[in-house]
Coordinates of C-alpha atoms in Angstrom, one line a residue:
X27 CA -61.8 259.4 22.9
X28 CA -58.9 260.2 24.9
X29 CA -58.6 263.8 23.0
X30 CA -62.0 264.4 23.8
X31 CA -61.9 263.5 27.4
X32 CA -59.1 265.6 27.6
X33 CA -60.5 268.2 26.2
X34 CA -63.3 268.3 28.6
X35 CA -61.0 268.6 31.6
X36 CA -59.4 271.3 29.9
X37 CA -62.4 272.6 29.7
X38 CA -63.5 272.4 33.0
X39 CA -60.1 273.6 34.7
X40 CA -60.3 277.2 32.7
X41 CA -64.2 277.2 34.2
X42 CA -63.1 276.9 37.2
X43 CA -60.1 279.2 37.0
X44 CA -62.3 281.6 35.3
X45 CA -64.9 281.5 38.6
X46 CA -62.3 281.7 41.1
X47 CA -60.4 284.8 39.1
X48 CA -63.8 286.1 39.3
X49 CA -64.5 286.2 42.9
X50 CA -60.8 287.5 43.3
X51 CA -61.6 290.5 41.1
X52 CA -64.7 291.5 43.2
X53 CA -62.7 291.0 46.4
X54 CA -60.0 293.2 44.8
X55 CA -62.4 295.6 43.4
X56 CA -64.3 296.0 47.3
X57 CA -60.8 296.5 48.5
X58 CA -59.6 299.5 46.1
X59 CA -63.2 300.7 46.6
X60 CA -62.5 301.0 50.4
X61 CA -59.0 302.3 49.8
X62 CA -59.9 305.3 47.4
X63 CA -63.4 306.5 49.3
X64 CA -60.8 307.9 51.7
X65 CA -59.1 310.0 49.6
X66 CA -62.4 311.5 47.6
X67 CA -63.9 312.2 51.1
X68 CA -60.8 314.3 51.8
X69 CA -61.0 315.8 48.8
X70 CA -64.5 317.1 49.0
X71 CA -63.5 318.5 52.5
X72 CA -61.0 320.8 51.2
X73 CA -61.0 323.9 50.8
X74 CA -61.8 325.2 46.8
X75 CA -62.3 327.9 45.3
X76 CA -64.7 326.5 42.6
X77 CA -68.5 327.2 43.3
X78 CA -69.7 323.9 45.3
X79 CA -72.2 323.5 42.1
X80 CA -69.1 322.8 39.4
X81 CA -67.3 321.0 42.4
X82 CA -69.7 318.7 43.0
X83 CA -70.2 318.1 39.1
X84 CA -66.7 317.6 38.8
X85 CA -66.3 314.9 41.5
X86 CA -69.8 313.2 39.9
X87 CA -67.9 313.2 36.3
X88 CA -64.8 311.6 38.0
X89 CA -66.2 309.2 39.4
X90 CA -68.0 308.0 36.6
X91 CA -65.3 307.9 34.5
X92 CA -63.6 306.1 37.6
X93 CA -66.1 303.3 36.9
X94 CA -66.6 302.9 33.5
X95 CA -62.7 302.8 33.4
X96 CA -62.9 299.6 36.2
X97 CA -66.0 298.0 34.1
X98 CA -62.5 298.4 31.3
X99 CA -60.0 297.2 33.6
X100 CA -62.9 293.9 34.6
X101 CA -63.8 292.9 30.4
X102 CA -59.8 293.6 29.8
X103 CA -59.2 290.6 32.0
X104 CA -61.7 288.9 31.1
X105 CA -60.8 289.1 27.6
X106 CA -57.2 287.6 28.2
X107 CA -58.5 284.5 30.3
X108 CA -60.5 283.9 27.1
X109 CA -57.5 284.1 24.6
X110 CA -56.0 281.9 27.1
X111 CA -58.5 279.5 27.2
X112 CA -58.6 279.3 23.4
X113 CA -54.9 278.6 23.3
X114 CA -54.9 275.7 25.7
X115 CA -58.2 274.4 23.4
X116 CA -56.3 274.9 20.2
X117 CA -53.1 273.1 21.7
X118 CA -55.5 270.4 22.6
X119 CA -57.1 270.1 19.5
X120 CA -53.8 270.5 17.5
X121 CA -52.6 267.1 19.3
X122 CA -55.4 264.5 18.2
X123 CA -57.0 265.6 14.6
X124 CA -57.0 262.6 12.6
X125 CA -54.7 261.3 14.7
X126 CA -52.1 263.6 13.5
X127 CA -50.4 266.4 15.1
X128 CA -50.7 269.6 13.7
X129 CA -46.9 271.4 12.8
X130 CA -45.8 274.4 15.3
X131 CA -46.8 277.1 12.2
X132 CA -49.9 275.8 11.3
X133 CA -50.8 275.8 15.2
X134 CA -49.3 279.3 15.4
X135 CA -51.1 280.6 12.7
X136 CA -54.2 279.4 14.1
X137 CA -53.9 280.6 17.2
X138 CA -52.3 283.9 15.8
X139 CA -55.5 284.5 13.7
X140 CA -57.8 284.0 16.9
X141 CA -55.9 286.3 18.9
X142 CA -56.4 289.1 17.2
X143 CA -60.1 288.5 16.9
X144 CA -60.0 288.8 20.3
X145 CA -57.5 291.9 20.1
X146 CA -59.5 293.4 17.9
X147 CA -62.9 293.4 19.7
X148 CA -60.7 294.3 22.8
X149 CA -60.1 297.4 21.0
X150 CA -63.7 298.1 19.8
X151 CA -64.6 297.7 23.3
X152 CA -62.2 300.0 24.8
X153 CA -62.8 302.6 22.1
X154 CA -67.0 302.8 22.6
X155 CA -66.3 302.8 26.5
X156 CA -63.8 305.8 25.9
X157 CA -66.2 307.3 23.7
X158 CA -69.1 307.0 25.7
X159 CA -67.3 308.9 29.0
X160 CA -66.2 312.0 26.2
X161 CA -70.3 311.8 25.0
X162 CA -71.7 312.0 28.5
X163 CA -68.5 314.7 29.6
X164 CA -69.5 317.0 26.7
X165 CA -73.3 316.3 26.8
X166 CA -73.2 317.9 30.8
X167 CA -71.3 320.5 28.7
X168 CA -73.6 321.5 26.8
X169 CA -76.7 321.0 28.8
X170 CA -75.1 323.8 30.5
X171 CA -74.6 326.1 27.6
X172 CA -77.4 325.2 25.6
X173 CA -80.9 325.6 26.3
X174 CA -84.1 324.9 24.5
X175 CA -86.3 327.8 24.9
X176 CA -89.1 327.6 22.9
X177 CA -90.6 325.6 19.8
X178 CA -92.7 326.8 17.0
X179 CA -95.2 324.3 16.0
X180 CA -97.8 325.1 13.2
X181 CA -96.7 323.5 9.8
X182 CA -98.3 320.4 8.2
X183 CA -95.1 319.3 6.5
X184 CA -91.6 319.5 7.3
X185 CA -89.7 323.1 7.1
X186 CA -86.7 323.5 5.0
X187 CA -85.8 327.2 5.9
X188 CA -85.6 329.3 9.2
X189 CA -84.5 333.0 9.0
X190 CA -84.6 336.0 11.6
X191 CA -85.1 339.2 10.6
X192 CA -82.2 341.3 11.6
X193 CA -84.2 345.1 11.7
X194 CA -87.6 345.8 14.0
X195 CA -89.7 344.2 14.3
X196 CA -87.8 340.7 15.0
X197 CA -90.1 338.1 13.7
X198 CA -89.3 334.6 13.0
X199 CA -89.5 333.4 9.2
X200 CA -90.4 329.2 8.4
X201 CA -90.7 327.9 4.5
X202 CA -92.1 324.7 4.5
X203 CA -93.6 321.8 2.6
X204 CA -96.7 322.7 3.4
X205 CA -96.6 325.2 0.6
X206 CA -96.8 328.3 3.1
X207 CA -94.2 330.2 4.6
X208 CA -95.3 331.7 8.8
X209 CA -93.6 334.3 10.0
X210 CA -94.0 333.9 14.6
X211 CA -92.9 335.9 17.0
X212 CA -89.9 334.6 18.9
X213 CA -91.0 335.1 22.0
X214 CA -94.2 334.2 22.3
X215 CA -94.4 331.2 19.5
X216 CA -97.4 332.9 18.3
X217 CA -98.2 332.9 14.5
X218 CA -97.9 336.6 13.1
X219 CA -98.5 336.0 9.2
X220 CA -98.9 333.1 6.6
X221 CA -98.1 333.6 3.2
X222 CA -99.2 331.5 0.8
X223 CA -98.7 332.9 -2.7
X224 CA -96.9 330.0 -4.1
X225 CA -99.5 327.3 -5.0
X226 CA -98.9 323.5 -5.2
X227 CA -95.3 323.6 -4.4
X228 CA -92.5 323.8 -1.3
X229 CA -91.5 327.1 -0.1
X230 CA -87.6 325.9 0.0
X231 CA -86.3 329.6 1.3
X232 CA -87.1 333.1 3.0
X233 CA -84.9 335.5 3.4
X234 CA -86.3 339.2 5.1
X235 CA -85.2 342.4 3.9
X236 CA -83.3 344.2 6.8
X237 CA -84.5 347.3 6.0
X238 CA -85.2 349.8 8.5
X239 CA -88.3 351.2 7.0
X240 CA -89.4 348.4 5.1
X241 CA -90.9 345.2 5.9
X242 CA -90.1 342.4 2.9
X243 CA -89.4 339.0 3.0
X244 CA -88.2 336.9 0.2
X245 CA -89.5 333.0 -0.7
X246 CA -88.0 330.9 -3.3
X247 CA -90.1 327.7 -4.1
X248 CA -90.9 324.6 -6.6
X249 CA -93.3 326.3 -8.6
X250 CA -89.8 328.1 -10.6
X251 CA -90.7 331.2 -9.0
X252 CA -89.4 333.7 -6.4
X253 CA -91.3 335.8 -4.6
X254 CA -91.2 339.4 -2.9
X255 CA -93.9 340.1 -0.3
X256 CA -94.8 342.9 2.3
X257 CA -96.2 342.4 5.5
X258 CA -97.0 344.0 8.6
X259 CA -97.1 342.4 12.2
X260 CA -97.7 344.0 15.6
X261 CA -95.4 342.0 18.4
X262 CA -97.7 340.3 21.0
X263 CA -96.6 341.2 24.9
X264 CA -94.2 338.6 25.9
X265 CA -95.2 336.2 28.4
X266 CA -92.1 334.7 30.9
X267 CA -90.1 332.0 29.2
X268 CA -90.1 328.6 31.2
X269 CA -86.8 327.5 32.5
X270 CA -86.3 324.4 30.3
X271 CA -83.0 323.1 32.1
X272 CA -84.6 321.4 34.7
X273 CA -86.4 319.0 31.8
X274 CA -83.6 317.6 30.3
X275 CA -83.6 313.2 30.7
X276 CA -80.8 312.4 31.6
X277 CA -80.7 309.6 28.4
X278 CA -79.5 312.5 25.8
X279 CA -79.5 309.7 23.1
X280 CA -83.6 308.3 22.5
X281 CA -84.5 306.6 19.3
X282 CA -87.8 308.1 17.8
X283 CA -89.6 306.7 15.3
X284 CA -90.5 308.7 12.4
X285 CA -94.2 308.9 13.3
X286 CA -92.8 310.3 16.9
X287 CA -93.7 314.1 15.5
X288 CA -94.9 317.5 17.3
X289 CA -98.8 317.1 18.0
X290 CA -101.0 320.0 15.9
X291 CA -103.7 320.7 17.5
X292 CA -105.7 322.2 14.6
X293 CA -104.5 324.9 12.4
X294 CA -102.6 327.3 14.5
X295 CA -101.8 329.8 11.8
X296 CA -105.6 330.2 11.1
X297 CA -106.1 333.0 13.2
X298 CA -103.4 335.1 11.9
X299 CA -103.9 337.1 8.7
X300 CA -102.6 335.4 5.3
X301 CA -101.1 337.1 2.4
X302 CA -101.8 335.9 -1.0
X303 CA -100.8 337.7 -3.8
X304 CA -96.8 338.6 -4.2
X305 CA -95.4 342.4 -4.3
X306 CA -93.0 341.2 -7.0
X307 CA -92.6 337.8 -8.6
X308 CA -89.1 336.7 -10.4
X309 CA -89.6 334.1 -12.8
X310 CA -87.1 333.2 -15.3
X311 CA -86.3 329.6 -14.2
X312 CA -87.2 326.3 -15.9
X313 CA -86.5 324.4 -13.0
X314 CA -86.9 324.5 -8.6
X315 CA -85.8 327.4 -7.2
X316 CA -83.9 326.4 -4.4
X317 CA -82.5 329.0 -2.6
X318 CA -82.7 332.9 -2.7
X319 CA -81.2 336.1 -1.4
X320 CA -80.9 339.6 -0.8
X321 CA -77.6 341.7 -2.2
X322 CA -76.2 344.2 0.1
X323 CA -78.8 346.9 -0.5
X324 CA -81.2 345.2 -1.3
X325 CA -81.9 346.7 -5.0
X326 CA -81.4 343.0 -6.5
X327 CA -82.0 339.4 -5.3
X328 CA -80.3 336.3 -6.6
X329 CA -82.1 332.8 -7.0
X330 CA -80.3 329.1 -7.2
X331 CA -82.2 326.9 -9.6
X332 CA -82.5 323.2 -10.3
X333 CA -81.9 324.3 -14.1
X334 CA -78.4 324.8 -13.0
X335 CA -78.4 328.4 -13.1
X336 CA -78.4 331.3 -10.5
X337 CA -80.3 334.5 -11.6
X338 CA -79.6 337.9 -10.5
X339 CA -82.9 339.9 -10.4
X340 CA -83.7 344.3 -10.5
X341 CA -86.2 343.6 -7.6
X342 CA -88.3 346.8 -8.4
X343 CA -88.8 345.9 -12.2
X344 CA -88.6 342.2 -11.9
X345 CA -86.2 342.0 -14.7
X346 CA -83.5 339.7 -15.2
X347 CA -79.8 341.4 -15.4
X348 CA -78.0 338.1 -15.5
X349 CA -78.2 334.6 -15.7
X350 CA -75.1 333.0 -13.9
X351 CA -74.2 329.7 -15.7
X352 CA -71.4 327.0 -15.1
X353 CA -72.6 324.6 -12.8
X354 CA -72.8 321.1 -14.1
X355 CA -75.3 319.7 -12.0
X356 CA -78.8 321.4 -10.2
X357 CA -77.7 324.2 -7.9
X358 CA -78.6 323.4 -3.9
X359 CA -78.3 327.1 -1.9
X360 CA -76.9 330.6 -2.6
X361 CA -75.8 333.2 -0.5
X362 CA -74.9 336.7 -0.6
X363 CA -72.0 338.9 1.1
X364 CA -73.3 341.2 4.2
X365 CA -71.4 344.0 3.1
X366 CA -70.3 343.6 -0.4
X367 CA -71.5 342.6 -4.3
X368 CA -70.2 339.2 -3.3
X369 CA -72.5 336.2 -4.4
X370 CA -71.4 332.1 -3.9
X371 CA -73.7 329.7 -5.5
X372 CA -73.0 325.4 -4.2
X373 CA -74.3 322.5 -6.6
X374 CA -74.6 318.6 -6.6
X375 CA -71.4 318.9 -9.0
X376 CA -68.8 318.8 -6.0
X377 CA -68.3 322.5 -6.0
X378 CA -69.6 325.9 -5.1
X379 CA -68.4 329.4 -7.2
X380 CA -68.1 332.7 -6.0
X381 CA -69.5 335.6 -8.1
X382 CA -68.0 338.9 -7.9
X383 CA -69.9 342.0 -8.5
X384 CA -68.2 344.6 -7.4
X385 CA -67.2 345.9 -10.4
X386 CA -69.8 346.6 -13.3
X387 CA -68.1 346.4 -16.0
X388 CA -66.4 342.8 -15.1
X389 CA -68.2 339.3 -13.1
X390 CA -65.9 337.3 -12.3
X391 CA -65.5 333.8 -11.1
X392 CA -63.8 331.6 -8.9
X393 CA -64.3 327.6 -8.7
X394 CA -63.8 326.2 -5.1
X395 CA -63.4 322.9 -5.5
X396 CA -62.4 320.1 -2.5
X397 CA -65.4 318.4 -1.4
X398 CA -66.3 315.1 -3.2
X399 CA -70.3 315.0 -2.8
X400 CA -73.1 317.2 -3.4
X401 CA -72.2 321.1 -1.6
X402 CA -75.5 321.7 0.0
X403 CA -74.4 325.1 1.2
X404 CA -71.7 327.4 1.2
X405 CA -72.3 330.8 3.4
X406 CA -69.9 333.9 4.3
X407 CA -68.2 335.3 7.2
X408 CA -66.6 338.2 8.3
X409 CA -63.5 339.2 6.6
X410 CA -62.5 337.1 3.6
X411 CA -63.8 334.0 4.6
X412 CA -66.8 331.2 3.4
X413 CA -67.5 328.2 4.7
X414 CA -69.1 325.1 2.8
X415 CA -71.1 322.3 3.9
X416 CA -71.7 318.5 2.0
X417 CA -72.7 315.1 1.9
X418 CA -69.7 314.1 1.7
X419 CA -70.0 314.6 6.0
X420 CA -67.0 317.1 6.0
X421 CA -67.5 321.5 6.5
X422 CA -64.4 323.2 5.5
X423 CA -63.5 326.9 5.8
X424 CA -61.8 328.4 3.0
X425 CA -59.6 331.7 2.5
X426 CA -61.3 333.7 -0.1
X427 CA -57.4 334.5 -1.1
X428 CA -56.1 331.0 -1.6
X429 CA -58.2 329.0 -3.2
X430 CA -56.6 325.9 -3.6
X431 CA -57.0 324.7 -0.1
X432 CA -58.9 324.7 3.0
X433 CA -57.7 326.2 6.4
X434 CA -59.8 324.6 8.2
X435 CA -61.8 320.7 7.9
X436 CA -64.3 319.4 9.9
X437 CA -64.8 315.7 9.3
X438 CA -68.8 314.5 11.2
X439 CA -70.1 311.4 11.1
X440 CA -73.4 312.5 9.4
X441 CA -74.3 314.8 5.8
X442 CA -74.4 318.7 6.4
X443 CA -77.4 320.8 5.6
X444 CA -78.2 324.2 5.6
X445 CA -75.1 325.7 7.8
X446 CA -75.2 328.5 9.3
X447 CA -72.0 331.1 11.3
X448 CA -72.6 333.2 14.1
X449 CA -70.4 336.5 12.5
X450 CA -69.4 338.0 15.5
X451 CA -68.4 335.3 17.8
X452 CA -67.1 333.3 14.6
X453 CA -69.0 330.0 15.4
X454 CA -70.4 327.4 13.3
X455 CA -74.2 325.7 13.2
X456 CA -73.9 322.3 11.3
X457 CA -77.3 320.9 11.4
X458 CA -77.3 317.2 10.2
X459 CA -79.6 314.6 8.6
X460 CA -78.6 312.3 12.1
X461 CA -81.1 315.0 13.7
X462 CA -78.4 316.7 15.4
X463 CA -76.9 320.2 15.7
X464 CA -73.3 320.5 16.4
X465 CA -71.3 324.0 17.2
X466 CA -67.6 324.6 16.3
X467 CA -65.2 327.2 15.7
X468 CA -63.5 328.6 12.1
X469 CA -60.3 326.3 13.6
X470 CA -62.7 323.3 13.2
X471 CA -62.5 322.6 17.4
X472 CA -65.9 321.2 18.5
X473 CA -67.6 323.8 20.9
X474 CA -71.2 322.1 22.0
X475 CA -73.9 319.8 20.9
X476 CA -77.2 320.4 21.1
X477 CA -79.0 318.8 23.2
X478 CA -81.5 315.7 22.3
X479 CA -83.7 313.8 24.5
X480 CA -87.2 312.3 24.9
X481 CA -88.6 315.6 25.7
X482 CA -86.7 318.1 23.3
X483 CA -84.8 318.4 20.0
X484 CA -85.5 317.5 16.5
X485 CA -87.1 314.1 15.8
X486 CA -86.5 314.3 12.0
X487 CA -83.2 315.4 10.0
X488 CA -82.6 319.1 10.4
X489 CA -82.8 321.1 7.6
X490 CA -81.6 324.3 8.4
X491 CA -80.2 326.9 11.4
X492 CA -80.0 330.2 11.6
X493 CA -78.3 332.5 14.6
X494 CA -79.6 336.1 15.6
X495 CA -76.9 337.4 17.7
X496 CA -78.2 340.2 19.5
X497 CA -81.7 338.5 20.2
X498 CA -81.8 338.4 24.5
X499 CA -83.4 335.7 24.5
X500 CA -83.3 332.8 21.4
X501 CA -80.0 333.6 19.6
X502 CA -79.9 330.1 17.4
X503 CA -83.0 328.3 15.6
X504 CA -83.4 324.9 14.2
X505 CA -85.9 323.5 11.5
X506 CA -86.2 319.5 10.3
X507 CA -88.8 317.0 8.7
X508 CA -90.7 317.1 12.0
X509 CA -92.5 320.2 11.3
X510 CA -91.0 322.2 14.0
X511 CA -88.7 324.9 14.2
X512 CA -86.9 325.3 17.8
X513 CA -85.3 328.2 19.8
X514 CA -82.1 327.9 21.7
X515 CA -80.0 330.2 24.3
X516 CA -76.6 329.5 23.8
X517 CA -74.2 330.5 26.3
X518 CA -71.4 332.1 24.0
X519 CA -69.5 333.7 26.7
X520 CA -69.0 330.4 28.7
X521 CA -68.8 327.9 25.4
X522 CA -65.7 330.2 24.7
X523 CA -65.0 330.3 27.9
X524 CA -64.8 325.9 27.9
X525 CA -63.5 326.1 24.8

């Protein structure tokens, strides 16, 4: 009885304590309040040569990192009257438990342990709050830099591919579930062509054929085919794009439930004509094709399989002139040099190969080997460069010259899909199954984030991106699960420019 009685006053000391420290830290907090609003009001008064725009940004950002670094400063203390508390309960308790004191170590250890419980929370705290001011400092960055600009919604499924046709006209290219592939126009949103020459099965790829006199796309799909199609399309007049800055929430993070998808009001690629029947189809495969592409020239095409193998195809006989084996597990994407008779295939087995044609007589092959999950994409860049992408959450950049190593890792938080590298600026697209879209530089530094919000952005894991450099107005598209495929300005000069 006397322990507990004690214990009670104890108890009711720290309360008290606790209230009065309280009401001390709001008069304190009133008080620096009134002593710093001084300073910022001089501050805005003088004279800069910043646009009053950024300035007035800039003092906004301060001083919400000024606050959320006080709300810090209040749980820090707040924190230590509780570890306080708990040692003045624990040296209570440690002098009446069955009538026994408790020895100076086992008390320490006690009290040790409970400490850094509280340390260790401390920590978590401080580290979310820090993170939180970086999130909300680089999402006003890249508001700024990157801009929705328009979204293509016609599919009944979700899309796994986006590609932009590089030669006149510039069209658009989705493959989707739905067993069709659309090509739109970019600036309108409008629905050119559907093809749907592959029946009962995804359309997991399209590639177009820059050509300048020729208009060919290329679709992979799960029926073990690949096909080759013409088409023709007449650009619509473009009507003025709406300035979607201003419709940004200012919540860039919104849970949406999976049902939370685009609204299809009917068929929308109804009214545009469909193609059926294939100029050429590849077939060879015992398995998914996955992924294919054009070679530089585009007198052969190469296709990634489920059957482990990638096939390299004579596009205007449809024969097969070799069947590229090694893989130990079903291929996930291929890709093809811009500029030479370079090929790299990526597989679930960990690793992705690079295929060299440049000499008939000889194909070799190199292993890259360093990621420790399923590759889902490895792509090239200028110069003697490729980049790879994996579940294993990591991107790394590789020197087509050393192979042992990466130059370059990115470690996310989140699987990579479909990556995607903006060639002349040297920037990469990593779109991720945690429905973002995130933009860095061969060095691995984090450029931008695309923007999410209640109103705009992928609702579903994104599949794929693709960037069109020289396109005025959308030079980066996004697909995902939610059956959409978005348009985005990015604002290389002045992401460069931050960077």
């Amino acid at each position: 009885m006397p322990t507990e009685s004690g214990s009670c006053s104890a108890a009711r000391q720290a309360k008290q304590k606790r209230k009065s420290h309280s009401l001390s830290i709001r008069r304190t907090n009133s008080s620096e309040q009134e002593r710093t609003g001084l300073p910022r009001e001089m501050l805005e008064g003088q004279d800069s040569k910043l646009p009053s725009s950024v300035r007035s940004t800039l003092l906004e950002l301060f001083g919400q990192i000024e606050r959320e670094f006080e709300n810090l400063y209040i749980e820090n203390l707040e924190l230590r009257r509780e570890i306080d508390t708990l040692n003045e309960r624990l040296a209570a308790e440690g002098q009446g438990i069955d009538g026994a004191e408790l020895s100076k170590g086992q008390l320490k250890t006690k009290a040790s342990h409970s400490t850094s419980q509280l340390s260790q929370k401390l920590k978590t705290t401080y580290k979310a709050s820090t993170s939180k001011i970086v999130s909300s400092f680089k999402t006003t960055t890249s508001r700024a830099v990157c801009q929705l600009v328009k979204e293509y919604i016609g599919h009944r499924d979700g899309i796994w591919d986006v590609s932009v046709a590089r030669t006149q006209p510039v069209v658009l290219g989705t493959a989707s579930a739905d067993h069709t592939a659309l090509l739109w126009s970019i600036e309108t949103g409008r629905c050119l062509v559907k093809y749907s020459g592959h029946v009962g099965s995804d359309i997991s790829k399209i590639k177009h054929f820059h050509h300048p006199s020729e208009q060919l796309a290329l679709t992979a799909s799960g029926d073990q085919t690949a096909h080759i199609w013409r088409y023709m399309v007449q650009l619509p007049v473009p009507q003025p794009i709406a300035d979607t800055s201003q419709q940004i929430s200012g919540e860039d993070e919104v849970e949406f439930s999976d049902k939370d998808e685009p609204d299809v009001d009917g068929d929308v690629s109804s009214d545009c004509p469909t193609i059926r029947v294939p100029l050429t189809s590849l077939k060879s495969h015992q398995g998914v094709v996955i992924a294919a592409d054009w070679l530089v020239g585009g007198k052969q095409a190469v296709t990634a399989s489920w059957d482990r193998t990638a096939n390299l195809y004579d596009v205007e006989t449809s024969e097969l002139v070799h069947s590229l084996t090694g893989h130990d597990q079903e291929l996930t994407h291929c890709c093809t040099h811009p500029n030479q008779r370079l090929v790299v295939t990526s597989s679930r087995d960990t690793t992705f190969r690079l295929w060299d044609f440049r000499d008939p007589s000889i194909h070799s092959v190199n292993v890259f080997q360093g990621h420790t999950d399923t590759v889902t994409s490895a792509v090239f860049t200028v110069g003697d460069n490729v980049v790879s992408g994996s579940d294993d959450r990591t991107v790394k950049v590789w020197d087509l010259k050393n192979m042992r190593s990466p130059i370059a890792t990115i470690r996310t938080d989140s699987a990579i899909n479909r990556i995607n590298v903006c060639v002349g600026q040297k920037i990469i697209a990593l779109p991720h199954d945690n429905r973002q879209v995130r933009l860095f530089d061969m060095s691995g530094v984090r450029l931008a984030r695309l923007p999410r919000s209640n109103r705009q952005g992928h609702r579903r894991m994104v599949c794929c991106s693709a960037w069109s450099e020289d396109h005025p107005i959308c030079n980066l598209f996004t697909c995902g699960f939610d059956r959409q495929a978005i348009g985005w300005n990015i604002n290389i000069p002045a992401l460069l420019q931050e960077k």
